[in-house]
Coordinates of C-alpha atoms in Angstrom, one line a residue:
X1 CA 149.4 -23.5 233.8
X2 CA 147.9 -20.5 231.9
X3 CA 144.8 -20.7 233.8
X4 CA 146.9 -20.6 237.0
X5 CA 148.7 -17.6 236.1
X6 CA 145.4 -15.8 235.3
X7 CA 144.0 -16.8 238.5
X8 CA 147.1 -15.6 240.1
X9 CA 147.0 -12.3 238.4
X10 CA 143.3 -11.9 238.6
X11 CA 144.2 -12.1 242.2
X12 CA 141.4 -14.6 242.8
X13 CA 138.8 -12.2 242.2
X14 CA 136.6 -13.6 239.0
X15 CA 133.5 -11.5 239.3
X16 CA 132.9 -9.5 236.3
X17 CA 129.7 -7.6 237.0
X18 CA 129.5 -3.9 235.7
X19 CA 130.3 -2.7 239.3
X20 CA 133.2 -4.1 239.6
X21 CA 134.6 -3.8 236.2
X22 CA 133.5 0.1 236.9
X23 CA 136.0 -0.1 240.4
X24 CA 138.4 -1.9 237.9
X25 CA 138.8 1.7 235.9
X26 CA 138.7 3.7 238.5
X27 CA 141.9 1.5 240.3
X28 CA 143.5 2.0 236.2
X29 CA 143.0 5.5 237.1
X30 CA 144.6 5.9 239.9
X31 CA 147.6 3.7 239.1
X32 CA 148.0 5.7 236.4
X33 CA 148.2 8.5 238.1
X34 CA 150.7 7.3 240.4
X35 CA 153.0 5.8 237.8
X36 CA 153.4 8.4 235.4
X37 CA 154.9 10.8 238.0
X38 CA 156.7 7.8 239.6
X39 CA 158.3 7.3 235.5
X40 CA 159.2 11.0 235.1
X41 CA 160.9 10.9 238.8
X42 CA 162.6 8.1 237.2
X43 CA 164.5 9.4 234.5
X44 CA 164.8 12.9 236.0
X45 CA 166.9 11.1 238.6
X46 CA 169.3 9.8 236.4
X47 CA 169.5 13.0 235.0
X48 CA 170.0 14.8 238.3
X49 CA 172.9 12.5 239.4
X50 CA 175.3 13.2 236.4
X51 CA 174.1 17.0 236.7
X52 CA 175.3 17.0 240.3
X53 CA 179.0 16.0 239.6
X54 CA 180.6 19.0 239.4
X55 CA 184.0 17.8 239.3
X56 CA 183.0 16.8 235.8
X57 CA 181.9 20.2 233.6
X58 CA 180.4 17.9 230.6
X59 CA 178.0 16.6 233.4
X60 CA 177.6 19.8 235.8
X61 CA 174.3 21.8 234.3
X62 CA 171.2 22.3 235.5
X63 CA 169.4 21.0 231.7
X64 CA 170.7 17.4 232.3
X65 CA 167.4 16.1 234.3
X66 CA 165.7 17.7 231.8
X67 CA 167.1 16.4 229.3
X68 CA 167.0 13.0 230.1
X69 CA 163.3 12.8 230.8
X70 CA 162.9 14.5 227.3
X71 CA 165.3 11.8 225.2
X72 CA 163.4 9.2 227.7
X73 CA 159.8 10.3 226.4
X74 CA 161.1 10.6 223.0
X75 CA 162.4 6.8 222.8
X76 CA 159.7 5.8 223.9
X77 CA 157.0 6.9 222.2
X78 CA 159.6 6.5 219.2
X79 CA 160.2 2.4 220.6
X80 CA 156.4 2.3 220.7
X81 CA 155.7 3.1 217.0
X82 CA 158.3 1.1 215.7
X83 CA 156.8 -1.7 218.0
X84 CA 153.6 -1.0 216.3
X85 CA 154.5 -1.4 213.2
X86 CA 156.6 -4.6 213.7
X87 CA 154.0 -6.8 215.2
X88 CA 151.0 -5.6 212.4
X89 CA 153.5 -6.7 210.2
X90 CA 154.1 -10.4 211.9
X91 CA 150.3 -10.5 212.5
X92 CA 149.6 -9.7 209.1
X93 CA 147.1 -6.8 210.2
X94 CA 145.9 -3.5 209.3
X95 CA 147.8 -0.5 210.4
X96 CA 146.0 2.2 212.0
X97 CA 147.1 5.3 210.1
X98 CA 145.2 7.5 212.2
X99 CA 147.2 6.4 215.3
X100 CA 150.4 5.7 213.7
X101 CA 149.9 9.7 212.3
X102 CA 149.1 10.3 215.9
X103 CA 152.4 8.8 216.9
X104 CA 154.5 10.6 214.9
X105 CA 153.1 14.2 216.2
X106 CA 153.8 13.5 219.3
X107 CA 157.1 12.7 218.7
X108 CA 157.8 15.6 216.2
X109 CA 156.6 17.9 219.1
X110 CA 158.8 16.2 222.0
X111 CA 161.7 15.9 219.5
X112 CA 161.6 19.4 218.8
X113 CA 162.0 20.3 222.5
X114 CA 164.7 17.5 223.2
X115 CA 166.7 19.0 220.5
X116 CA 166.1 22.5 222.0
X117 CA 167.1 21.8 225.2
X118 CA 170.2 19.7 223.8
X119 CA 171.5 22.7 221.9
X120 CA 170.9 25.0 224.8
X121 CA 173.4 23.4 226.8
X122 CA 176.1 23.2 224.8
X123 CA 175.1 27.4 223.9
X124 CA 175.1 28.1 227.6
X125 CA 178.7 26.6 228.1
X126 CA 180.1 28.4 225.1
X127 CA 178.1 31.3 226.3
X128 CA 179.6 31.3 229.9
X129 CA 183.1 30.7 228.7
X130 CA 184.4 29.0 231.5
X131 CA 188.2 27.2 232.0
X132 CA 186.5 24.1 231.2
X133 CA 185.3 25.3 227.6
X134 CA 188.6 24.6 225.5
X135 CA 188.4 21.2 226.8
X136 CA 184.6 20.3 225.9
X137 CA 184.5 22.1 223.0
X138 CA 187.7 19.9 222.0
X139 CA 186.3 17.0 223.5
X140 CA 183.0 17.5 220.7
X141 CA 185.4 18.7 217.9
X142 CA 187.9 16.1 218.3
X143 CA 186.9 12.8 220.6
X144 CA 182.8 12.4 220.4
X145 CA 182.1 14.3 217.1
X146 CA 180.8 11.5 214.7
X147 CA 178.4 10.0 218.1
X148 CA 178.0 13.5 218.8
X149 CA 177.1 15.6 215.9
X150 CA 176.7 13.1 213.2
X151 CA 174.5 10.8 214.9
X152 CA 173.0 12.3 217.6
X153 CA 171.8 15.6 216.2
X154 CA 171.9 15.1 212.6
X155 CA 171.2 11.7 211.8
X156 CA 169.2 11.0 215.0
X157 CA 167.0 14.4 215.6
X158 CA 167.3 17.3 212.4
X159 CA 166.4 14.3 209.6
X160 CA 164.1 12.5 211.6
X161 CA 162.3 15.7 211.9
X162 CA 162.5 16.6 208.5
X163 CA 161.2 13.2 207.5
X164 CA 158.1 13.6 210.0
X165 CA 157.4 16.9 208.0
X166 CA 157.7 15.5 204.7
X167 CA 155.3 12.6 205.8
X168 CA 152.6 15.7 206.8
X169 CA 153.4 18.1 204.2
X170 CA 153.4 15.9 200.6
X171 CA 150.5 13.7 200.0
X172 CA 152.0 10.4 200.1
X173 CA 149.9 6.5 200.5
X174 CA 149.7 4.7 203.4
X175 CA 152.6 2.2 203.1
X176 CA 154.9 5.1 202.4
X177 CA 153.9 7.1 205.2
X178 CA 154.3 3.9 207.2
X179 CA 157.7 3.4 205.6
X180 CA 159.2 6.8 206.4
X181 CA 157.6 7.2 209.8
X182 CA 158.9 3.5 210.5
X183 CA 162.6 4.9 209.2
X184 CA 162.4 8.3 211.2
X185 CA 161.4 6.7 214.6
X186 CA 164.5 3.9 214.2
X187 CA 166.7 6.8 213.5
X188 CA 165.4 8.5 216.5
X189 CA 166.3 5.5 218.4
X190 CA 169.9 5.0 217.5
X191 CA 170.3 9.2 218.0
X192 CA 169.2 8.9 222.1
X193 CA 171.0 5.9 222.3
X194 CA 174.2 7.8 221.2
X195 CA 172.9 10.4 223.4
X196 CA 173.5 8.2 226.4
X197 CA 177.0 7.1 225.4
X198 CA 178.2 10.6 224.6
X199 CA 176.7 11.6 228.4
X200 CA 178.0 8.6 229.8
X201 CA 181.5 8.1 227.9
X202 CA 182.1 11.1 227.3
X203 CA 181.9 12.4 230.1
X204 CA 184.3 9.9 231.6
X205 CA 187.2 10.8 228.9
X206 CA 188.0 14.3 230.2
X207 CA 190.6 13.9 232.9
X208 CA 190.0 15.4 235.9
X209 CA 192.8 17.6 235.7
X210 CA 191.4 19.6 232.0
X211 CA 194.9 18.7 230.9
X212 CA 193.9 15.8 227.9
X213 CA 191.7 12.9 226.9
X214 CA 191.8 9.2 228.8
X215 CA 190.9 6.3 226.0
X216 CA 188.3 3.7 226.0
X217 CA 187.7 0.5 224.3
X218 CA 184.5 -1.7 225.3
X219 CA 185.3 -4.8 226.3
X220 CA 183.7 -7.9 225.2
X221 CA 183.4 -10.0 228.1
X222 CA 182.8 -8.7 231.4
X223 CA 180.2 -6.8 233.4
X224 CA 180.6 -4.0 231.4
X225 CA 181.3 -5.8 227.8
X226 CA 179.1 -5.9 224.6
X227 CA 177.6 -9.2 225.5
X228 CA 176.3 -8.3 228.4
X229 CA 174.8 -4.8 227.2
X230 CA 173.6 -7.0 224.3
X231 CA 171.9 -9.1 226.6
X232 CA 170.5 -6.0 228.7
X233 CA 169.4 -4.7 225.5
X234 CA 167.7 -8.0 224.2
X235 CA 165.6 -9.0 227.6
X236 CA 163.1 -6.0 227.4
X237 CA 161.9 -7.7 224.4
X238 CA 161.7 -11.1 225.7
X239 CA 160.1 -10.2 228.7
X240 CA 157.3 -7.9 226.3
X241 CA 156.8 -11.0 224.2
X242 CA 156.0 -13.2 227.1
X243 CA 153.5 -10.2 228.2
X244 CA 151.8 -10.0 224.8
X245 CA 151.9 -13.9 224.9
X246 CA 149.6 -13.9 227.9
X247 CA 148.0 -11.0 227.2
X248 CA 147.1 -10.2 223.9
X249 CA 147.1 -6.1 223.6
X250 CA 144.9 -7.2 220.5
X251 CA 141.3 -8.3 220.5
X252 CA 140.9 -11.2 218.0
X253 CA 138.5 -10.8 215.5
X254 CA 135.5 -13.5 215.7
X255 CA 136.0 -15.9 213.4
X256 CA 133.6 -15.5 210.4
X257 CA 130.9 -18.8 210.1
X258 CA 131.1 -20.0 206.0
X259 CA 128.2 -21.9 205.1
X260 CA 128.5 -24.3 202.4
X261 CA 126.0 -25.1 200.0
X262 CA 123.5 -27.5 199.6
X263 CA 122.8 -30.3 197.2
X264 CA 118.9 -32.1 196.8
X265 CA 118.4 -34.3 200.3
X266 CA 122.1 -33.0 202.0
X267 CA 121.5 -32.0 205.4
X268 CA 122.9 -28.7 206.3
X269 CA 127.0 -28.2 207.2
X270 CA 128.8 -25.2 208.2
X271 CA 132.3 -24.6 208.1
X272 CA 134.1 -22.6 210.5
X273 CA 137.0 -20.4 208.7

């Protein structure tokens, strides 16, 4: 079965001369340059259909497509080094501290932007003053201020930052680096997904006559309920394992030929470990 989903994959095709593993890279090329643009249109869309609502002033600004494609690429490459680190673990492997050090610049330097742009929204609506500021600035004072300010900016974006610059700044091993780094991408994780739900929920408890606050409780069954957001949440994974499963993102070291030694008139053995 493995060989026919390889074949299928391969597309049939099962020459691997240098010319065509050279078209090969020049096809990763341009698929990559076709999907990254296709990911950031993505998320920016999301963005860009809260920030057209206008009946809803916690949606309405021009930053929110922004702002989405900057939490997106911050997850990510946040999901990615925490993934990282996870499977050395279960493989029992080296970790690259070159590339997990790599890892946590970029996300320092996207983080710092994200945060940025975050607090420039709320600034440009206290700036501007409008109707609709005594009920948002209630709304973050009142409704969404442990999701809001306690785990979204503080716990979630100021101390993973000032974990990442710790990490640089003191000379520390490698398993603490890998510790802290590990900690401060989790944190980052849990502080864009409570970026989502203060966007999305929100959003959705100022009433839409500015007069108060509607309520909301998840439900537990349902299309909407924590099972099946659990269950949303869970199948990325499952599908990635499968992937890895038939394709290794790992080469696997050769294994190493132990010879064994020889008594008077033994003919030679070797041992394969």
């Amino acid at each position: 079965w493995k060989k026919t989903i390889y074949s299928a994959m391969a597309l049939g095709v099962y020459d691997v001369s240098e010319e065509t593993l050279a078209v090969d890279k020049k096809i990763i090329k341009v698929l990559a340059f076709v999907g990254i643009p296709t990911a950031f249109l993505l998320h920016g869309y999301v963005g860009f259909i809260f920030g057209a609502v206008k009946a809803n002033p916690w949606w309405s600004t021009p930053l929110m497509p922004i702002i989405f494609l900057m939490s997106a690429t911050v997850s990510g490459i946040a999901l990615l080094l925490v993934s990282y680190v996870v499977m050395m673990k279960i493989k029992k492997a080296p970790i690259d501290q070159a590339c997990l050090r790599s890892l946590s610049l970029w996300l320092m330097g996207f983080l710092t932007v994200n945060v940025v742009l975050e607090g420039l929204e709320v600034f440009t609506m206290f700036y501007e003053a409008e109707e609709s500021w005594a009920m948002i600035s209630q709304l973050i004072s009142e409704r969404i201020t442990i999701s809001y300010i306690g785990i979204q900016f503080i716990s979630g974006a100021i101390l993973p930052l000032f974990v990442l610059g710790i990490v640089e700044v003191i000379g520390l091993g490698g398993n603490e680096k890998t510790v802290l780094r590990f900690l401060a991408s989790s944190l980052v994780l849990v502080g864009v997904f409570a970026m989502r739900w203060n966007v999305v929920i929100g959003g959705q408890l100022i009433s839409k006559s500015l007069r108060g606050f509607a309520s909301y409780t998840p439900p537990v069954f349902g299309i909407n309920g924590l099972i099946t957001s659990a269950v949303v949440m869970v199948l990325p994974f499952v599908i990635l394992a499968v992937l890895m499963y038939l394709i290794p993102p790992w080469q696997e070291e050769p294994q190493a030929v132990r010879r064994e030694p020889l008594s008077f008139g033994s003919r030679p053995r070797y041992a394969v470990g």
